[in-house]
Coordinates of C-alpha atoms in Angstrom, one line a residue:
Chain A
M1 CA 116.9 119.9 -212.6
N2 CA 113.4 120.2 -211.6
A3 CA 111.7 118.7 -208.6
M4 CA 109.8 115.5 -209.3
P5 CA 106.3 116.2 -210.6
A6 CA 103.8 115.3 -207.9
A7 CA 100.9 114.1 -209.9
Q8 CA 102.1 111.1 -211.9
P9 CA 100.2 108.0 -212.5
D10 CA 101.6 105.8 -209.7
P11 CA 101.8 102.1 -210.1
M12 CA 102.8 101.7 -206.4
A13 CA 99.7 103.5 -205.0
P14 CA 98.4 100.4 -203.1
L15 CA 101.7 100.2 -201.2
R16 CA 101.4 103.9 -200.2
R17 CA 98.5 103.5 -197.9
E18 CA 98.9 105.2 -194.6
W19 CA 100.5 103.1 -191.8
T20 CA 99.8 104.1 -188.2
R21 CA 101.7 102.9 -185.2
L22 CA 98.8 102.8 -182.8
T23 CA 95.2 101.7 -183.0
P24 CA 92.7 104.5 -182.2
A25 CA 92.0 102.8 -178.8
Q26 CA 95.7 102.9 -178.0
R27 CA 95.9 106.5 -179.0
I28 CA 92.9 107.5 -176.9
S29 CA 94.3 105.7 -173.9
R30 CA 97.7 107.4 -174.3
W31 CA 95.9 110.8 -174.5
L32 CA 94.0 109.8 -171.3
V33 CA 97.3 109.0 -169.5
W34 CA 98.7 112.4 -170.5
L35 CA 95.5 114.1 -169.5
V36 CA 95.6 112.5 -166.0
C37 CA 99.2 113.5 -165.6
A38 CA 98.5 117.1 -166.6
A39 CA 95.4 117.2 -164.4
A40 CA 97.4 115.9 -161.4
V41 CA 100.2 118.5 -162.0
L42 CA 97.6 121.3 -162.5
W43 CA 95.8 120.3 -159.3
A44 CA 99.1 120.3 -157.4
V45 CA 100.1 123.7 -158.7
R46 CA 96.8 125.3 -158.1
S47 CA 96.2 124.0 -154.6
I48 CA 99.7 123.8 -153.1
D49 CA 100.4 126.3 -150.4
I50 CA 103.3 128.2 -151.8
I51 CA 103.9 131.8 -150.8
P52 CA 104.7 133.8 -154.0
E53 CA 107.1 136.1 -152.2
F54 CA 109.2 133.1 -151.1
L55 CA 109.3 131.8 -154.6
E56 CA 110.3 135.2 -156.0
D57 CA 113.4 135.7 -153.9
A58 CA 114.4 132.1 -153.7
P59 CA 117.4 132.3 -156.1
E60 CA 118.6 135.4 -154.2
Q61 CA 118.3 133.6 -150.9
M62 CA 120.0 130.5 -152.2
A63 CA 122.9 132.6 -153.5
D64 CA 123.2 134.3 -150.1
L65 CA 123.3 131.0 -148.3
L66 CA 126.0 129.7 -150.6
V67 CA 128.1 132.9 -150.1
R68 CA 127.8 132.5 -146.3
M69 CA 129.0 128.9 -146.6
W70 CA 132.2 130.0 -148.3
P71 CA 134.9 129.3 -147.2
P72 CA 134.2 126.1 -145.2
D73 CA 135.5 126.2 -141.7
I74 CA 138.0 123.4 -142.1
A75 CA 139.4 123.9 -138.6
H76 CA 136.1 122.8 -137.2
Y77 CA 136.6 119.3 -138.7
Y78 CA 138.9 117.9 -136.0
P79 CA 137.8 116.7 -133.5
A80 CA 134.1 117.5 -133.4
V81 CA 133.1 116.5 -136.9
H82 CA 135.6 113.7 -137.2
E83 CA 134.2 111.9 -134.1
A84 CA 130.6 112.4 -135.2
L85 CA 131.6 110.9 -138.6
I86 CA 133.1 107.8 -137.0
E87 CA 130.0 107.5 -134.8
T88 CA 127.8 107.7 -137.9
L89 CA 129.9 104.9 -139.6
H90 CA 129.5 102.8 -136.4
I91 CA 125.7 103.3 -136.4
A92 CA 125.5 102.3 -140.1
T93 CA 127.6 99.2 -139.7
L94 CA 126.1 98.1 -136.4
G95 CA 122.6 98.7 -137.8
T96 CA 123.4 96.6 -140.8
V97 CA 124.8 93.8 -138.6
F98 CA 121.9 93.8 -136.3
C99 CA 119.3 93.9 -139.0
F100 CA 120.4 90.4 -140.1
T101 CA 119.4 88.9 -136.7
L102 CA 115.8 89.8 -137.6
A103 CA 116.0 89.7 -141.4
V104 CA 117.4 86.2 -141.7
P105 CA 114.6 84.5 -139.7
L106 CA 112.0 86.6 -141.4
A107 CA 113.4 85.8 -144.9
L108 CA 113.5 82.1 -144.1
L109 CA 109.8 82.3 -143.0
A110 CA 108.9 84.3 -146.1
A111 CA 110.6 82.1 -148.6
R112 CA 107.9 79.7 -149.9
N113 CA 110.3 76.8 -150.5
I114 CA 111.9 76.9 -147.1
C115 CA 108.8 77.5 -144.9
T116 CA 105.9 75.6 -146.4
I117 CA 103.3 77.0 -144.0
R118 CA 101.3 79.5 -146.0
P119 CA 100.0 81.7 -143.2
L120 CA 103.5 82.1 -141.8
N121 CA 104.7 83.2 -145.3
T122 CA 102.1 85.9 -145.4
L123 CA 102.8 87.0 -141.8
A124 CA 106.5 87.3 -142.5
Q125 CA 105.9 89.2 -145.7
L126 CA 103.6 91.6 -143.8
G127 CA 106.3 92.2 -141.2
L128 CA 108.8 93.0 -144.0
V129 CA 106.5 95.4 -145.7
A130 CA 105.7 97.2 -142.5
S131 CA 109.4 97.6 -141.8
R132 CA 109.9 99.1 -145.3
S133 CA 107.0 101.5 -145.3
V134 CA 108.1 103.3 -142.1
N135 CA 110.9 105.7 -143.0
S136 CA 114.2 105.5 -141.1
L137 CA 113.7 109.0 -139.6
V138 CA 110.3 107.9 -138.2
W139 CA 111.9 104.7 -136.8
A140 CA 114.5 107.0 -135.3
L141 CA 111.7 109.1 -133.7
L142 CA 110.2 106.0 -132.2
F143 CA 113.5 104.7 -130.9
V144 CA 114.4 108.0 -129.4
A145 CA 111.2 107.9 -127.5
I146 CA 112.2 104.4 -126.3
F147 CA 115.9 104.6 -125.7
G148 CA 116.3 108.3 -125.2
P149 CA 118.5 110.4 -127.4
G150 CA 121.8 108.9 -128.5
A151 CA 123.5 106.5 -130.9
A152 CA 121.5 103.4 -129.5
A153 CA 118.3 104.8 -131.0
G154 CA 120.1 105.4 -134.3
V155 CA 121.4 101.8 -134.4
F156 CA 118.0 100.3 -133.8
A157 CA 116.3 102.7 -136.3
I158 CA 118.8 101.7 -139.0
A159 CA 118.4 98.0 -138.1
F160 CA 114.6 98.0 -138.2
R161 CA 114.5 100.0 -141.4
S162 CA 116.9 97.6 -143.1
V163 CA 115.0 94.5 -142.1
G164 CA 112.3 95.0 -144.7
F165 CA 114.7 95.6 -147.6
V166 CA 117.2 92.9 -146.7
G167 CA 114.5 90.4 -145.8
K168 CA 112.7 90.9 -149.1
L169 CA 115.8 90.5 -151.3
L170 CA 117.1 87.6 -149.2
S171 CA 113.8 85.7 -149.4
E172 CA 113.7 86.2 -153.2
A173 CA 117.3 84.8 -153.4
L174 CA 116.2 81.9 -151.2
E175 CA 113.3 81.1 -153.4
E176 CA 115.5 80.9 -156.4
T177 CA 117.8 78.3 -154.9
S178 CA 117.9 74.8 -156.5
H179 CA 116.3 72.0 -154.5
G180 CA 118.8 69.4 -155.5
P181 CA 121.6 69.9 -152.9
R182 CA 119.0 70.1 -150.1
E183 CA 117.4 66.8 -151.1
A184 CA 120.8 65.1 -151.4
L185 CA 121.8 66.3 -147.9
R186 CA 118.4 65.2 -146.5
A187 CA 118.9 61.8 -148.1
S188 CA 122.2 61.4 -146.3
G189 CA 120.4 62.1 -143.0
A190 CA 121.5 65.7 -142.5
S191 CA 119.7 67.7 -139.8
W192 CA 117.7 70.9 -140.8
G193 CA 120.6 73.1 -139.7
A194 CA 123.1 71.2 -141.7
E195 CA 120.8 71.3 -144.7
M196 CA 120.5 75.1 -144.5
L197 CA 124.2 75.6 -143.9
K198 CA 125.6 73.2 -146.5
G199 CA 122.7 73.1 -149.0
V200 CA 121.2 76.5 -149.1
W201 CA 123.8 78.9 -147.7
P202 CA 126.4 78.3 -150.5
Q203 CA 123.8 79.1 -153.1
V204 CA 122.6 82.4 -151.6
Q205 CA 126.0 83.5 -150.3
P206 CA 126.9 85.8 -153.2
A207 CA 123.5 87.4 -153.1
F208 CA 123.8 87.7 -149.3
W209 CA 127.0 89.6 -149.4
G210 CA 125.8 91.7 -152.3
I211 CA 122.6 92.7 -150.4
A212 CA 124.6 93.4 -147.2
L213 CA 127.0 95.7 -149.0
F214 CA 124.3 97.5 -150.9
R215 CA 122.3 98.1 -147.7
W216 CA 125.4 99.2 -145.8
D217 CA 125.9 101.8 -148.5
I218 CA 122.4 103.1 -148.2
N219 CA 122.7 103.0 -144.4
V220 CA 125.7 105.2 -144.4
R221 CA 123.6 107.8 -146.3
E222 CA 120.6 107.4 -144.0
S223 CA 122.6 107.4 -140.7
A224 CA 123.9 110.9 -141.6
V225 CA 120.5 112.4 -141.0
L226 CA 119.4 110.5 -138.0
G227 CA 121.0 113.1 -135.7
L228 CA 118.4 115.6 -136.8
V229 CA 115.9 113.9 -134.5
G230 CA 118.5 113.2 -131.8
A231 CA 119.6 109.7 -132.8
G232 CA 123.3 110.4 -132.8
G233 CA 125.9 110.7 -135.5
I234 CA 126.9 113.6 -137.7
G235 CA 123.3 114.8 -138.1
L236 CA 123.6 116.2 -134.5
V237 CA 126.6 118.3 -135.4
L238 CA 124.9 119.5 -138.6
D239 CA 121.7 120.4 -136.7
D240 CA 123.7 122.4 -134.1
A241 CA 125.6 124.3 -136.7
I242 CA 122.4 125.1 -138.6
N243 CA 120.6 126.2 -135.5
F244 CA 123.5 128.6 -134.6
F245 CA 123.6 129.8 -138.2
Q246 CA 127.3 128.8 -138.4
W247 CA 127.2 128.3 -142.1
E248 CA 130.9 127.8 -142.6
R249 CA 130.7 124.8 -140.2
V250 CA 127.6 123.5 -142.1
A251 CA 129.6 123.6 -145.3
T252 CA 132.4 121.5 -143.5
V253 CA 129.9 119.0 -142.3
L254 CA 128.2 118.7 -145.7
L255 CA 131.6 118.2 -147.4
A256 CA 132.5 115.5 -144.9
I257 CA 129.2 113.7 -145.5
L258 CA 129.7 114.0 -149.2
A259 CA 133.2 112.6 -149.0
V260 CA 132.1 109.6 -146.8
V261 CA 129.2 108.8 -148.9
L262 CA 131.3 108.8 -152.1
L263 CA 134.0 106.8 -150.4
A264 CA 131.5 104.2 -149.1
E265 CA 130.1 103.8 -152.7
L266 CA 133.6 103.4 -154.0
V267 CA 134.5 100.8 -151.4
V268 CA 131.2 98.9 -152.0
T269 CA 131.7 98.8 -155.8
R270 CA 135.3 97.6 -155.3
I271 CA 134.4 94.8 -152.9
R272 CA 131.4 93.8 -155.0
A273 CA 133.6 93.5 -158.1
R274 CA 136.1 91.2 -156.2
L275 CA 133.5 89.2 -154.3
I276 CA 130.9 88.5 -157.0
Chain B
M1 CA 134.2 77.7 -152.7
S2 CA 136.3 77.3 -155.8
A3 CA 138.6 74.9 -154.0
T4 CA 136.0 72.2 -154.3
L5 CA 135.8 72.6 -158.0
T6 CA 139.5 72.1 -158.8
P7 CA 140.7 68.5 -158.8
P8 CA 141.9 67.5 -155.3
A9 CA 145.7 67.3 -154.8
G10 CA 145.7 64.9 -152.0
R11 CA 142.9 63.6 -149.8
R12 CA 139.6 65.2 -150.6
V13 CA 137.7 66.7 -147.7
A14 CA 134.0 67.0 -147.9
F15 CA 132.9 70.5 -146.7
A16 CA 136.4 71.8 -146.4
P17 CA 136.5 74.6 -143.8
N18 CA 136.7 78.0 -145.3
W19 CA 139.2 79.7 -143.0
P20 CA 139.2 83.2 -144.6
M21 CA 135.5 83.3 -144.2
R22 CA 135.7 82.1 -140.6
I23 CA 138.3 84.7 -139.7
A24 CA 136.3 87.4 -141.4
L25 CA 133.2 86.5 -139.4
L26 CA 135.3 86.4 -136.2
L27 CA 136.6 89.9 -137.0
L28 CA 133.0 91.1 -137.7
A29 CA 131.9 89.7 -134.3
A30 CA 134.9 91.4 -132.6
Y31 CA 134.1 94.7 -134.3
T32 CA 130.4 94.4 -133.3
I33 CA 131.3 94.0 -129.6
W34 CA 133.9 96.8 -129.8
A35 CA 131.5 99.2 -131.6
C36 CA 128.7 98.4 -129.1
T37 CA 131.0 99.5 -126.2
R38 CA 132.0 102.6 -128.1
L39 CA 128.4 103.6 -128.6
G40 CA 127.4 102.7 -125.1
L41 CA 125.0 100.0 -126.2
T42 CA 124.7 97.5 -123.3
W43 CA 122.4 94.6 -122.7
D44 CA 120.8 96.5 -119.7
R45 CA 120.0 99.4 -122.0
V46 CA 118.3 97.1 -124.5
L47 CA 116.3 95.4 -121.8
H48 CA 115.3 98.8 -120.4
G49 CA 114.4 99.9 -123.8
L50 CA 112.2 96.9 -124.4
G51 CA 110.1 97.9 -121.3
E52 CA 109.8 101.4 -122.5
G53 CA 108.9 100.2 -126.0
G54 CA 106.0 98.2 -124.5
K55 CA 104.8 101.3 -122.7
L56 CA 105.0 103.3 -125.9
L57 CA 103.1 100.7 -127.8
A58 CA 100.4 100.7 -125.1
R59 CA 100.0 104.4 -125.5
M60 CA 99.7 104.2 -129.2
V61 CA 96.8 101.8 -129.1
P62 CA 94.1 102.6 -130.0
P63 CA 95.0 105.0 -132.8
N64 CA 93.2 108.3 -132.5
F65 CA 91.5 109.4 -135.7
E66 CA 89.6 112.3 -134.2
R67 CA 91.6 115.0 -135.9
W68 CA 91.1 113.4 -139.3
S69 CA 90.8 116.8 -141.1
L70 CA 94.3 117.7 -140.0
L71 CA 95.5 114.3 -141.2
L72 CA 93.8 114.6 -144.5
E73 CA 95.2 118.1 -145.1
G74 CA 98.7 116.9 -144.4
L75 CA 98.4 113.9 -146.7
L76 CA 97.0 116.0 -149.5
E77 CA 99.9 118.4 -149.2
S78 CA 102.3 115.5 -149.3
L79 CA 100.7 114.3 -152.4
Q80 CA 100.9 117.7 -154.0
I81 CA 104.6 117.9 -153.1
A82 CA 105.2 114.5 -154.6
V83 CA 103.4 115.2 -157.8
L84 CA 105.0 118.6 -158.4
A85 CA 108.5 117.4 -157.5
S86 CA 108.2 114.4 -159.8
A87 CA 107.0 116.6 -162.7
I88 CA 109.7 119.2 -162.4
G89 CA 112.3 116.5 -161.6
I90 CA 111.4 114.5 -164.7
L91 CA 111.4 117.6 -166.9
L92 CA 114.9 118.6 -165.6
S93 CA 116.2 115.1 -165.8
L94 CA 115.6 114.8 -169.5
P95 CA 118.1 117.4 -170.7
L96 CA 120.5 116.6 -167.8
G97 CA 120.5 112.9 -168.6
L98 CA 121.1 113.6 -172.3
L99 CA 124.0 115.9 -171.4
A100 CA 125.5 113.4 -169.0
A101 CA 125.5 110.5 -171.5
R102 CA 129.1 110.0 -172.6
N103 CA 128.2 108.7 -176.0
L104 CA 126.2 111.7 -177.1
S105 CA 127.8 114.7 -175.5
P106 CA 131.6 115.6 -175.4
W107 CA 133.5 114.9 -172.2
F108 CA 133.8 118.5 -171.2
I109 CA 130.0 118.7 -170.9
A110 CA 129.4 115.2 -169.6
G111 CA 131.9 115.4 -166.8
P112 CA 130.5 118.5 -165.0
V113 CA 126.9 117.4 -165.5
R114 CA 127.8 114.0 -164.1
A115 CA 129.4 115.7 -161.1
V116 CA 126.2 117.7 -160.5
I117 CA 124.1 114.6 -160.6
A118 CA 126.5 112.8 -158.2
V119 CA 126.2 115.6 -155.7
C120 CA 122.4 115.6 -156.1
R121 CA 122.4 111.8 -155.4
S122 CA 124.9 111.8 -152.5
L123 CA 123.1 114.4 -150.3
H124 CA 120.2 112.9 -148.4
Y125 CA 116.9 114.6 -149.3
V126 CA 116.3 115.6 -145.7
I127 CA 119.6 117.5 -145.6
V128 CA 118.7 119.2 -148.8
A129 CA 115.3 120.0 -147.4
I130 CA 116.9 121.7 -144.3
L131 CA 119.0 123.8 -146.6
F132 CA 116.0 124.8 -148.7
V133 CA 114.0 125.6 -145.6
K134 CA 116.7 127.9 -144.3
A135 CA 117.1 129.5 -147.7
I136 CA 113.5 129.9 -149.0
G137 CA 111.4 129.6 -145.9
F138 CA 109.1 127.0 -144.3
G139 CA 106.4 125.3 -146.4
A140 CA 105.7 123.1 -149.3
L141 CA 108.0 125.0 -151.7
A142 CA 111.2 123.9 -149.8
G143 CA 110.0 120.3 -149.7
T144 CA 109.2 120.4 -153.4
A145 CA 112.7 121.8 -154.2
A146 CA 114.4 119.2 -152.0
L147 CA 112.6 116.3 -153.8
V148 CA 113.3 117.8 -157.2
V149 CA 117.0 117.6 -156.3
A150 CA 116.6 114.0 -155.2
S151 CA 114.6 113.1 -158.3
I152 CA 117.3 114.6 -160.5
G153 CA 120.0 112.5 -158.7
F154 CA 118.1 109.3 -159.4
I155 CA 116.4 109.7 -162.8
A156 CA 119.1 111.6 -164.5
K157 CA 121.8 109.1 -163.5
L158 CA 119.8 106.0 -164.6
F159 CA 118.6 107.8 -167.7
A160 CA 122.2 108.7 -168.7
E161 CA 123.2 105.1 -168.1
A162 CA 120.3 103.9 -170.2
I163 CA 121.3 106.2 -173.0
E164 CA 124.9 105.0 -172.9
E165 CA 123.6 101.5 -173.6
I166 CA 121.7 102.4 -176.8
S167 CA 122.6 101.2 -180.2
M168 CA 124.5 103.9 -182.1
K169 CA 123.4 102.4 -185.5
Q170 CA 120.1 104.2 -185.4
V171 CA 121.7 107.4 -184.3
E172 CA 124.0 107.2 -187.3
A173 CA 121.2 106.4 -189.6
I174 CA 119.1 109.4 -188.6
R175 CA 122.2 111.6 -188.7
A176 CA 123.0 110.4 -192.2
T177 CA 119.6 111.8 -193.4
G178 CA 120.8 115.2 -192.3
A179 CA 118.7 115.5 -189.2
S180 CA 119.5 118.2 -186.7
A181 CA 120.6 117.3 -183.2
M182 CA 117.2 117.7 -181.7
K183 CA 115.7 115.4 -184.4
V184 CA 118.4 112.8 -183.7
I185 CA 117.4 112.9 -180.1
A186 CA 113.7 112.7 -180.8
Y187 CA 113.9 109.9 -183.4
A188 CA 117.0 107.9 -182.7
V189 CA 117.7 108.2 -179.0
L190 CA 114.4 108.6 -177.1
P191 CA 112.5 105.7 -178.8
Q192 CA 115.2 103.4 -177.6
V193 CA 115.1 104.5 -173.9
A194 CA 111.5 105.7 -173.6
S195 CA 110.2 102.6 -171.8
R196 CA 113.0 102.5 -169.3
F197 CA 112.7 106.2 -168.7
I198 CA 109.0 105.8 -167.9
G199 CA 109.9 103.0 -165.5
F200 CA 112.4 105.2 -163.7
C201 CA 109.9 108.0 -163.5
L202 CA 107.2 105.7 -162.0
Y203 CA 109.7 104.4 -159.4
Q204 CA 110.7 108.0 -158.5
L205 CA 107.1 109.1 -158.2
D206 CA 106.7 106.2 -155.8
S207 CA 109.7 107.1 -153.7
N208 CA 108.9 110.9 -153.9
L209 CA 105.5 110.0 -152.3
R210 CA 107.3 108.1 -149.5
N211 CA 109.8 110.9 -149.0
S212 CA 107.2 113.7 -149.1
T213 CA 105.6 112.3 -146.1
L214 CA 108.8 112.9 -144.3
V215 CA 110.3 116.2 -145.3
G216 CA 107.8 117.9 -143.0
I217 CA 109.9 116.8 -140.0
V218 CA 112.3 119.6 -140.9
G219 CA 109.5 122.1 -141.8
A220 CA 109.3 121.5 -145.5
G221 CA 105.5 120.9 -145.7
G222 CA 103.4 117.8 -145.8
I223 CA 102.2 115.2 -143.2
G224 CA 105.7 115.0 -141.7
G225 CA 105.2 118.3 -139.8
T226 CA 102.0 117.0 -138.3
L227 CA 103.7 113.8 -137.3
F228 CA 106.6 115.6 -135.7
A229 CA 104.3 118.0 -133.8
A230 CA 102.3 115.0 -132.5
F231 CA 105.5 113.3 -131.4
K232 CA 106.7 116.4 -129.5
R233 CA 103.4 116.7 -127.7
F234 CA 103.5 113.0 -126.8
D235 CA 100.2 112.5 -128.6
Y236 CA 101.2 108.9 -129.3
D237 CA 97.7 107.8 -130.3
F238 CA 97.6 110.5 -132.9
V239 CA 101.1 109.4 -134.0
A240 CA 99.8 105.9 -134.5
A241 CA 96.9 107.2 -136.6
I242 CA 99.3 109.3 -138.8
L243 CA 101.7 106.3 -139.2
L244 CA 98.8 104.1 -140.2
A245 CA 97.5 106.7 -142.7
I246 CA 101.0 107.0 -144.2
I247 CA 101.5 103.2 -144.5
A248 CA 98.0 103.0 -146.2
L249 CA 98.9 105.7 -148.6
I250 CA 102.2 104.1 -149.6
F251 CA 100.5 100.7 -149.9
L252 CA 97.9 102.2 -152.3
A253 CA 100.6 103.9 -154.3
E254 CA 102.6 100.7 -154.5
I255 CA 99.5 98.8 -155.8
I256 CA 98.7 101.5 -158.4
S257 CA 102.3 101.7 -159.7
G258 CA 102.4 98.0 -159.8
R259 CA 99.3 97.9 -161.9
V260 CA 100.6 100.6 -164.2
R261 CA 103.9 98.8 -164.6
A262 CA 102.1 95.6 -165.5
A263 CA 100.0 97.5 -168.0
L264 CA 103.0 99.0 -169.7
R265 CA 104.7 95.6 -170.2

């Protein structure tokens, strides 16, 4: 059997015109995007301050570090690491609890259907954004300067960092609530507090617990590093071990952090599945 | 909550008290008080801290922009770290995400790759940065490597989840034409997840930029080193200037990525 002859009179020729997915303008804009990306990467590669010798022996050094970490010094876990771990969990939980004292009022002010004064909305939103843009470690630095080193600074750093995140999500949940129950309550002569508690709260409750759990999970991760700037928790133990080059201990601490973070994620997904 | 929906057995109570919730809240309050005493958080300390905080704020105002060249240098280095880490992270996440998707690769490959991704995700980037600083020395390289790890943890995980949700019909169709594995990926898998992948990448670029302003605290390059040095020297007015610059940069990035996302839609 031969292949089909190519040049045959073709009755379907009009149907065979070339179809293209993109218009020329689209194609050019796509190329431009790629060009910008490539240029950004090129600029970064050419001007970044990387010492070639460091890059060259990086794999060797990483391997060396891993070898030094093995085997982990399990004996070091109790009591030093264990207590620091408990402190870290306390910092994360207390930070999450405290953040609501600031986040709930700000969220109420930021939600356009609850607070109808526009300048106040904007102001609250600005506060939330400011809280989110400053990293938790930077908050920790500030609070270490205020409270001195220790867990107190960690709790406040976690709380202030969480306000922006929780407040934003909470205000979005508030804005999505239905107006009906509130109006019904108001018609029956309920006070503002009762209106919030019985008209709005039941509607945002699932979102509220979801946000709280989600943030707690993030806070467990974040509170593990706060000790690096002196704000208490397991980061302190980690920092000490690294500064003394006790790599087996570092491995123990890292494994402990890993276990707690994975456990926290598991707990959160379990509770979420049951709650929501 | 659900009790009000079921038909009432006896007398119906409006706003029936939710006892489990009340007990849970009480327990939470008790825990809070107990944990506060454990951590040595007392009201006196908070009040004292408020006074100190006022003093700190007073020293931060007005922000001191005199050393702007140092500031600019740090910001540019942070930007470079973010761009490089995102680029490498995205390139590495593509194959890792494909390998971790349980509908495309066999379990004995997907399992270990998923574990690697989970480890990347669980370790905070600052901890990873410390390890890299100790292993490969101070500077931007360590910061870039740390953020690459963080990017993999995020993009590869979400990418794998997105791939697991694709329709297998198109994969089967392409496979039926006798296409090789790479062609199946290029023509059946990627078109279905491309837009979401770009979304993840944009988000990660954004958060890499945030994080690259911070890794300097542990000596991994960028503006964070300048910030930490200023903190240690109690140059609080310069600290305020750096913080304002970082917030401005992040705002700008958020606006740009918002625009890009709107244009993509």
